[in-house]
Tab-separated table of C-alpha atoms in Angstrom:
chain	number	residue	atom	x	y	z
A	26	VAL	CA	51.748	13.908	3.193
A	27	GLN	CA	49.527	13.565	6.214
A	28	LEU	CA	47.116	10.971	7.506
A	29	VAL	CA	45.364	12.081	10.675
A	30	GLU	CA	43.157	9.656	12.540
A	31	SER	CA	40.407	10.691	14.945
A	32	GLY	CA	37.491	9.180	16.763
A	33	GLY	CA	39.270	6.780	19.061
A	34	GLY	CA	38.457	6.470	22.729
A	35	LEU	CA	36.822	4.260	25.317
A	36	VAL	CA	33.729	2.285	24.272
A	37	GLN	CA	31.758	-0.430	25.971
A	38	ALA	CA	31.626	-3.872	24.416
A	39	GLY	CA	28.558	-4.049	22.180
A	40	GLY	CA	28.512	-0.309	21.601
A	41	SER	CA	29.735	1.536	18.514
A	42	LEU	CA	32.565	3.815	17.513
A	43	ARG	CA	33.526	5.526	14.243
A	44	LEU	CA	37.105	6.203	13.314
A	45	SER	CA	38.012	8.738	10.665
A	46	CYS	CA	41.186	9.473	8.746
A	47	ALA	CA	41.795	12.762	6.947
A	48	ALA	CA	44.337	12.577	4.150
A	49	SER	CA	46.310	15.306	2.483
A	50	GLY	CA	49.368	15.782	0.323
A	51	PHE	CA	48.745	13.034	-2.207
A	52	THR	CA	46.169	12.048	-4.848
A	53	PHE	CA	43.769	10.350	-2.491
A	54	GLY	CA	41.523	8.984	-5.206
A	55	SER	CA	44.387	6.956	-6.674
A	56	TYR	CA	45.227	5.155	-3.477
A	57	ALA	CA	43.816	2.104	-1.787
A	58	MET	CA	43.180	2.906	1.881
A	59	ALA	CA	43.280	0.548	4.815
A	60	TRP	CA	43.059	0.279	8.580
A	61	PHE	CA	45.524	-1.725	10.620
A	62	ARG	CA	45.726	-2.190	14.375
A	63	GLN	CA	48.244	-3.150	16.999
A	64	GLY	CA	47.050	-4.498	20.318
A	65	PRO	CA	49.078	-4.666	23.511
A	66	GLY	CA	51.981	-7.046	23.050
A	67	LYS	CA	50.849	-7.962	19.560
A	68	GLU	CA	52.081	-7.373	16.046
A	69	ARG	CA	50.355	-4.930	13.766
A	70	GLU	CA	47.553	-6.628	11.858
A	71	PHE	CA	45.327	-5.839	8.931
A	72	VAL	CA	41.722	-4.837	9.715
A	73	ALA	CA	40.080	-3.574	6.533
A	74	VAL	CA	40.873	-2.172	3.080
A	75	ILE	CA	38.926	-0.298	0.419
A	76	THR	CA	39.937	0.369	-3.150
A	77	TRP	CA	39.908	3.785	-4.739
A	78	SER	CA	36.460	3.375	-6.248
A	79	SER	CA	34.970	1.854	-3.078
A	80	GLY	CA	33.981	-1.072	-5.168
A	81	ASN	CA	36.170	-3.587	-3.435
A	82	THR	CA	36.610	-4.124	0.276
A	83	ALA	CA	38.144	-6.804	2.453
A	84	TYR	CA	38.148	-7.464	6.179
A	85	LEU	CA	39.901	-9.373	8.877
A	86	ASP	CA	37.735	-12.448	9.499
A	87	SER	CA	37.163	-11.537	13.156
A	88	VAL	CA	35.624	-8.156	12.306
A	89	LYS	CA	33.473	-9.189	9.322
A	90	GLY	CA	29.877	-8.208	9.886
A	91	ARG	CA	30.812	-5.804	12.675
A	92	PHE	CA	33.152	-3.264	11.057
A	93	THR	CA	32.568	-1.329	7.857
A	94	ILE	CA	35.174	0.631	5.918
A	95	SER	CA	34.123	3.511	3.678
A	96	ARG	CA	35.676	6.469	1.914
A	97	ASP	CA	34.694	9.850	0.570
A	98	ASN	CA	37.016	10.804	-2.258
A	99	ALA	CA	35.546	14.313	-2.413
A	100	LYS	CA	36.555	14.924	1.220
A	101	ASN	CA	39.754	12.847	1.213
A	102	THR	CA	38.579	10.806	4.146
A	103	VAL	CA	38.333	7.136	5.033
A	104	SER	CA	36.296	5.828	7.933
A	105	LEU	CA	35.905	2.693	9.957
A	106	GLN	CA	32.531	2.083	11.572
A	107	MET	CA	32.971	-0.260	14.509
A	108	ASN	CA	29.763	-1.887	15.673
A	109	SER	CA	29.532	-4.379	18.521
A	110	PRO	CA	33.213	-4.057	19.393
A	111	LYS	CA	34.736	-6.680	21.630
A	112	HIS	CA	37.426	-6.379	24.275
A	113	GLU	CA	39.841	-8.084	21.886
A	114	ASP	CA	39.410	-5.172	19.449
A	115	THR	CA	41.340	-2.970	21.889
A	116	ALA	CA	44.337	-1.614	19.982
A	117	VAL	CA	45.909	1.406	18.390
A	118	TYR	CA	44.272	1.794	15.005
A	119	TYR	CA	46.268	3.133	12.058
A	120	CYS	CA	45.152	4.508	8.761
A	121	ALA	CA	47.383	3.622	5.784
A	122	ALA	CA	47.590	4.498	2.094
A	123	ARG	CA	48.833	2.357	-0.752
A	124	SER	CA	49.784	3.783	-4.134
A	125	SER	CA	47.711	1.335	-6.097
A	126	THR	CA	44.161	0.832	-7.181
A	127	TYR	CA	44.344	-2.726	-5.866
A	128	ARG	CA	43.823	-3.760	-2.276
A	129	SER	CA	46.430	-5.454	-0.107
A	130	MET	CA	46.456	-6.861	3.394
A	131	ARG	CA	50.200	-6.560	3.781
A	132	SER	CA	51.437	-3.639	5.856
A	133	SER	CA	54.723	-3.598	3.944
A	134	GLU	CA	52.861	-2.529	0.806
A	135	TYR	CA	51.541	0.645	2.325
A	136	THR	CA	53.470	3.865	1.814
A	137	TYR	CA	51.864	6.361	4.146
A	138	TRP	CA	50.745	5.886	7.736
A	139	GLY	CA	48.928	7.917	10.312
A	140	GLN	CA	50.070	8.313	13.899
A	141	GLY	CA	47.368	6.033	15.234
A	142	THR	CA	44.372	6.435	17.509
A	143	GLN	CA	43.760	4.392	20.640
A	144	VAL	CA	40.574	2.315	20.901
A	145	THR	CA	39.817	0.739	24.226
A	146	VAL	CA	36.851	-1.626	24.542
A	147	SER	CA	35.684	-2.250	28.080
A	148	GLU	CA	34.080	-5.531	28.961
């Protein structure tokens, strides 16, 4: 099983950045997929989740209206479009997979994790 994130980097506040996660080694279409993040000196927190059918999403309140999660089951990828990022969005972003068709915001309920990609938002 592999989850490989890409697209992180340095972005100016108010700009945009798109993170991608390529999945392999499991039945992607049967898994809920999520993004979590861990900022400097902070605990890992939920950012966004999407169910297998893309029909159900949920977001951290502070990113609603700015971030959009999407998935392509044909390509086994999940993405996070980050618009108007803020300095406080600076973190390592992780892609995670949950063996369920239902969404969850709890990191403990996710089975597979990527290695993370660093996002730094400059003020």
